[in-house]
Short mmCIF file of C-alpha atoms in Angstrom, two decimals:
data_model
loop_
_atom_site.label_atom_id
_atom_site.label_comp_id
_atom_site.label_asym_id
_atom_site.label_seq_id
_atom_site.Cartn_x
_atom_site.Cartn_y
_atom_site.Cartn_z
CA MET W 1 12.09 -4.12 -8.05
CA ASN W 2 10.67 -1.15 -9.96
CA LEU W 3 7.17 -1.09 -11.44
CA THR W 4 5.58 0.94 -14.21
CA ILE W 5 2.23 2.12 -12.93
CA ASP W 6 -0.72 3.72 -14.69
CA PRO W 7 -2.08 6.28 -12.17
CA ALA W 8 -5.61 5.06 -12.90
CA HIS W 9 -4.79 1.62 -11.47
CA ILE W 10 -3.45 2.51 -8.02
CA ALA W 11 -5.03 3.24 -4.65
CA PHE W 12 -3.43 4.35 -1.40
CA ASP W 13 -3.58 3.53 2.27
CA VAL W 14 -3.59 6.67 4.42
CA ASP W 15 -2.04 6.19 7.88
CA GLY W 16 1.69 5.59 7.63
CA VAL W 17 1.63 6.18 3.87
CA VAL W 18 0.12 9.58 3.09
CA ALA W 19 -0.33 10.75 6.69
CA ASP W 20 2.62 10.55 9.09
CA THR W 21 0.30 9.28 11.80
CA MET W 22 3.00 7.83 14.01
CA ALA W 23 4.80 11.18 14.10
CA LEU W 24 1.63 12.57 15.67
CA PHE W 25 1.44 9.58 18.04
CA VAL W 26 5.02 10.24 19.18
CA ARG W 27 4.35 13.96 19.63
CA LEU W 28 1.30 13.27 21.78
CA ALA W 29 3.20 10.67 23.81
CA ARG W 30 5.83 13.28 24.63
CA GLU W 31 3.35 16.08 25.36
CA ARG W 32 0.75 14.11 27.33
CA TYR W 33 2.89 11.53 29.11
CA GLY W 34 6.42 12.91 29.08
CA LEU W 35 7.74 10.02 26.98
CA ALA W 36 10.60 12.14 25.67
CA HIS W 37 12.67 9.09 24.71
CA LEU W 38 10.06 7.72 22.28
CA THR W 39 10.74 7.97 18.53
CA LYS W 40 9.19 6.43 15.44
CA ASP W 41 12.16 4.08 15.21
CA ASP W 42 10.98 2.47 18.45
CA ILE W 43 7.81 1.33 16.69
CA ARG W 44 9.21 -1.91 15.28
CA GLN W 45 5.88 -3.71 14.92
CA TYR W 46 2.42 -2.74 13.75
CA ASP W 47 1.08 -3.98 17.10
CA LEU W 48 2.03 -1.15 19.46
CA TYR W 49 1.33 -3.24 22.55
CA ARG W 50 4.05 -5.71 21.59
CA CYS W 51 6.82 -3.26 20.74
CA LEU W 52 6.46 -0.39 23.23
CA ASP W 53 7.39 -0.62 26.90
CA VAL W 54 4.43 1.56 27.85
CA LYS W 55 1.34 0.74 29.92
CA LYS W 56 -1.61 -0.55 27.91
CA GLU W 57 -3.88 2.20 29.24
CA ILE W 58 -1.48 4.87 27.98
CA ILE W 59 -1.23 3.27 24.53
CA ASP W 60 -5.03 3.02 24.40
CA ASP W 61 -5.36 6.71 25.19
CA LEU W 62 -2.69 7.74 22.69
CA ILE W 63 -4.33 5.72 19.91
CA CYS W 64 -7.69 7.34 20.63
CA LEU W 65 -6.13 10.81 20.68
CA THR W 66 -4.14 10.22 17.49
CA LEU W 67 -7.20 9.05 15.56
CA ASP W 68 -9.80 11.47 16.91
CA ASP W 69 -11.24 14.11 14.60
CA HIS W 70 -9.38 17.02 16.21
CA HIS W 71 -5.91 15.49 16.13
CA THR W 72 -6.37 13.89 12.71
CA LEU W 73 -6.42 17.40 11.26
CA GLU W 74 -3.04 18.07 12.94
CA THR W 75 -1.36 15.04 11.36
CA PRO W 76 1.63 15.98 9.19
CA PRO W 77 1.74 14.53 5.68
CA MET W 78 4.60 12.36 4.54
CA PRO W 79 7.28 14.45 2.80
CA ALA W 80 6.41 15.15 -0.86
CA ALA W 81 3.12 13.22 -0.65
CA PRO W 82 0.95 16.31 -1.28
CA ASP W 83 2.98 17.32 -4.34
CA VAL W 84 2.98 13.86 -5.90
CA LEU W 85 -0.71 13.29 -5.23
CA THR W 86 -1.57 16.73 -6.63
CA ASP W 87 0.23 15.79 -9.84
CA LEU W 88 -1.50 12.40 -10.00
CA ALA W 89 -4.91 14.03 -9.54
CA GLN W 90 -4.49 15.60 -12.98
CA HIS W 91 -4.81 12.09 -14.40
CA GLY W 92 -7.91 10.92 -12.51
CA THR W 93 -9.52 10.34 -9.14
CA LEU W 94 -7.27 9.71 -6.14
CA ARG W 95 -8.56 6.66 -4.28
CA PHE W 96 -7.75 6.08 -0.62
CA VAL W 97 -8.70 2.90 1.24
CA THR W 98 -8.18 3.11 4.99
CA ALA W 99 -8.73 0.68 7.84
CA ARG W 100 -10.21 3.50 9.93
CA ILE W 101 -13.84 3.05 10.90
CA TRP W 102 -15.09 6.45 9.70
CA PRO W 103 -13.93 8.31 6.57
CA ASP W 104 -15.05 11.83 7.52
CA SER W 105 -12.00 13.19 9.35
CA ILE W 106 -9.56 11.66 6.86
CA LEU W 107 -11.53 13.14 3.97
CA LEU W 108 -11.36 16.58 5.62
CA TRP W 109 -7.63 16.12 6.24
CA LEU W 110 -7.00 15.12 2.63
CA ARG W 111 -8.98 18.07 1.28
CA LYS W 112 -6.95 20.39 3.52
CA THR W 113 -3.62 18.71 2.71
CA LEU W 114 -4.34 18.53 -1.03
CA GLY W 115 -5.67 22.05 -1.27
CA ASN W 116 -5.02 22.33 -5.01
CA VAL W 117 -6.91 19.14 -5.86
CA ASP W 118 -10.57 19.27 -6.89
CA PRO W 119 -12.44 17.73 -3.90
CA ASP W 120 -14.45 15.62 -6.36
CA ARG W 121 -11.19 13.87 -7.28
CA ILE W 122 -10.61 12.60 -3.73
CA GLN W 123 -12.37 9.35 -2.81
CA VAL W 124 -12.02 7.82 0.66
CA ILE W 125 -13.35 4.40 1.65
CA ALA W 126 -13.11 3.34 5.30
CA THR W 127 -13.14 -0.43 5.81
CA GLY W 128 -12.88 -0.67 9.60
CA ALA W 129 -10.34 -3.51 9.25
CA PRO W 130 -7.27 -4.13 7.07
CA GLU W 131 -8.59 -7.49 5.87
CA ILE W 132 -11.59 -5.87 4.15
CA LYS W 133 -9.35 -3.80 1.88
CA LEU W 134 -9.04 -6.71 -0.56
CA ARG W 135 -12.75 -6.75 -1.36
CA ILE W 136 -12.88 -2.98 -1.81
CA LEU W 137 -9.84 -2.92 -4.08
CA ARG W 138 -11.33 -5.67 -6.23
CA GLU W 139 -14.60 -3.75 -6.55
CA LEU W 140 -12.65 -0.66 -7.63
CA GLY W 141 -10.62 -2.60 -10.19
CA ILE W 142 -7.35 -1.62 -8.51
CA ARG W 143 -4.12 -3.34 -9.61
CA TYR W 144 -1.64 -1.66 -7.25
CA PHE W 145 -1.93 -0.61 -3.61
CA LEU W 146 0.51 1.47 -1.56
CA GLU W 147 0.49 0.12 2.00
CA ASP W 148 2.68 0.18 5.14
CA ARG W 149 1.39 -3.01 6.80
CA TRP W 150 3.26 -6.02 5.43
CA GLU W 151 0.52 -8.47 6.47
CA THR W 152 -1.95 -6.62 4.24
CA CYS W 153 0.61 -6.71 1.43
CA ALA W 154 0.85 -10.49 1.79
CA LEU W 155 -2.93 -10.87 1.61
CA LEU W 156 -3.21 -8.69 -1.49
CA ALA W 157 -0.32 -10.42 -3.25
CA ARG W 158 -1.90 -13.84 -2.73
CA GLU W 159 -5.07 -12.56 -4.38
CA GLY W 160 -3.47 -10.97 -7.43
CA ILE W 161 -3.20 -7.30 -6.40
CA GLN W 162 0.35 -5.94 -6.49
CA PRO W 163 1.24 -4.34 -3.15
CA ILE W 164 3.88 -1.66 -2.84
CA LEU W 165 5.31 -1.39 0.65
CA PHE W 166 5.94 2.11 1.96
CA ASP W 167 9.03 1.82 4.13
CA GLN W 168 8.47 2.22 7.87
CA PRO W 169 10.27 0.84 10.94
CA TRP W 170 7.38 -1.54 11.61
CA ASN W 171 7.62 -3.28 8.23
CA ARG W 172 11.37 -3.94 8.11
CA THR W 173 11.06 -7.67 8.52
CA PRO W 174 12.19 -10.67 6.45
CA HIS W 175 8.48 -11.42 5.87
CA ALA W 176 8.25 -8.26 3.75
CA GLU W 177 11.24 -8.86 1.47
CA ALA W 178 9.06 -10.25 -1.33
CA PHE W 179 7.29 -6.93 -1.92
CA PRO W 180 8.54 -3.92 -3.88
CA ARG W 181 9.41 -1.21 -1.36
CA VAL W 182 9.65 2.57 -1.68
CA SER W 183 11.32 4.78 0.89
CA SER W 184 9.76 8.06 -0.21
CA TRP W 185 7.07 9.63 -2.36
CA LEU W 186 9.73 11.06 -4.66
CA GLU W 187 10.97 7.53 -5.32
CA LEU W 188 7.43 6.34 -5.97
CA ARG W 189 6.79 9.20 -8.39
CA ARG W 190 9.38 7.78 -10.80
CA TRP W 191 7.33 4.59 -11.17
CA PHE W 192 4.30 6.29 -12.71
CA LEU W 193 3.42 6.46 -16.40
CA LEU W 194 3.63 10.24 -16.60
CA PRO W 195 4.92 12.57 -19.35
CA GLU W 196 7.50 14.08 -16.98
CA ASN W 197 8.90 10.57 -16.47
CA GLY W 198 9.21 10.12 -20.23
CA MET W 199 6.20 7.79 -20.23
CA GLY W 200 2.51 8.09 -20.86
#
């Protein structure tokens, strides 16, 4: 399923969508705990405790490290995400809605990653929980949301917001087959109403 999206009507999750957060998690697991065998493909569920054969205390530590202010700034972006978002910023404010508790480090990371985007065109809202995203998106008047967690997609779809699932190992489940899926930012770019796409 392909969509035709006005850039003014979309918002974005951050971790697993714009930021390759699990790549950082895997790197830290290898460096700190010698888990050389671990790859992103091993992360088959959003709940790390259920899909990784690693002690809970180690997973706890790795999550804290991955999300702390220092390591957030080391997170690699998803391929082509900075270029596509920089182009979209020419058409309005980029809106990011994250389940993180605090927006500060993600805002700094986005300003660094999107260095050619006016900082005033980057808006970050931290909800503290995925379930709160629905209320925020409604308040913003958002029609489309790019997300990697299929459970959040299901919630949004039931309430009239069109989710777009960003392909990751942890969302390749029959439960997610109802949602339009993109495997890359370059694929997503073709869905926007933009002059370079022959639309808009």
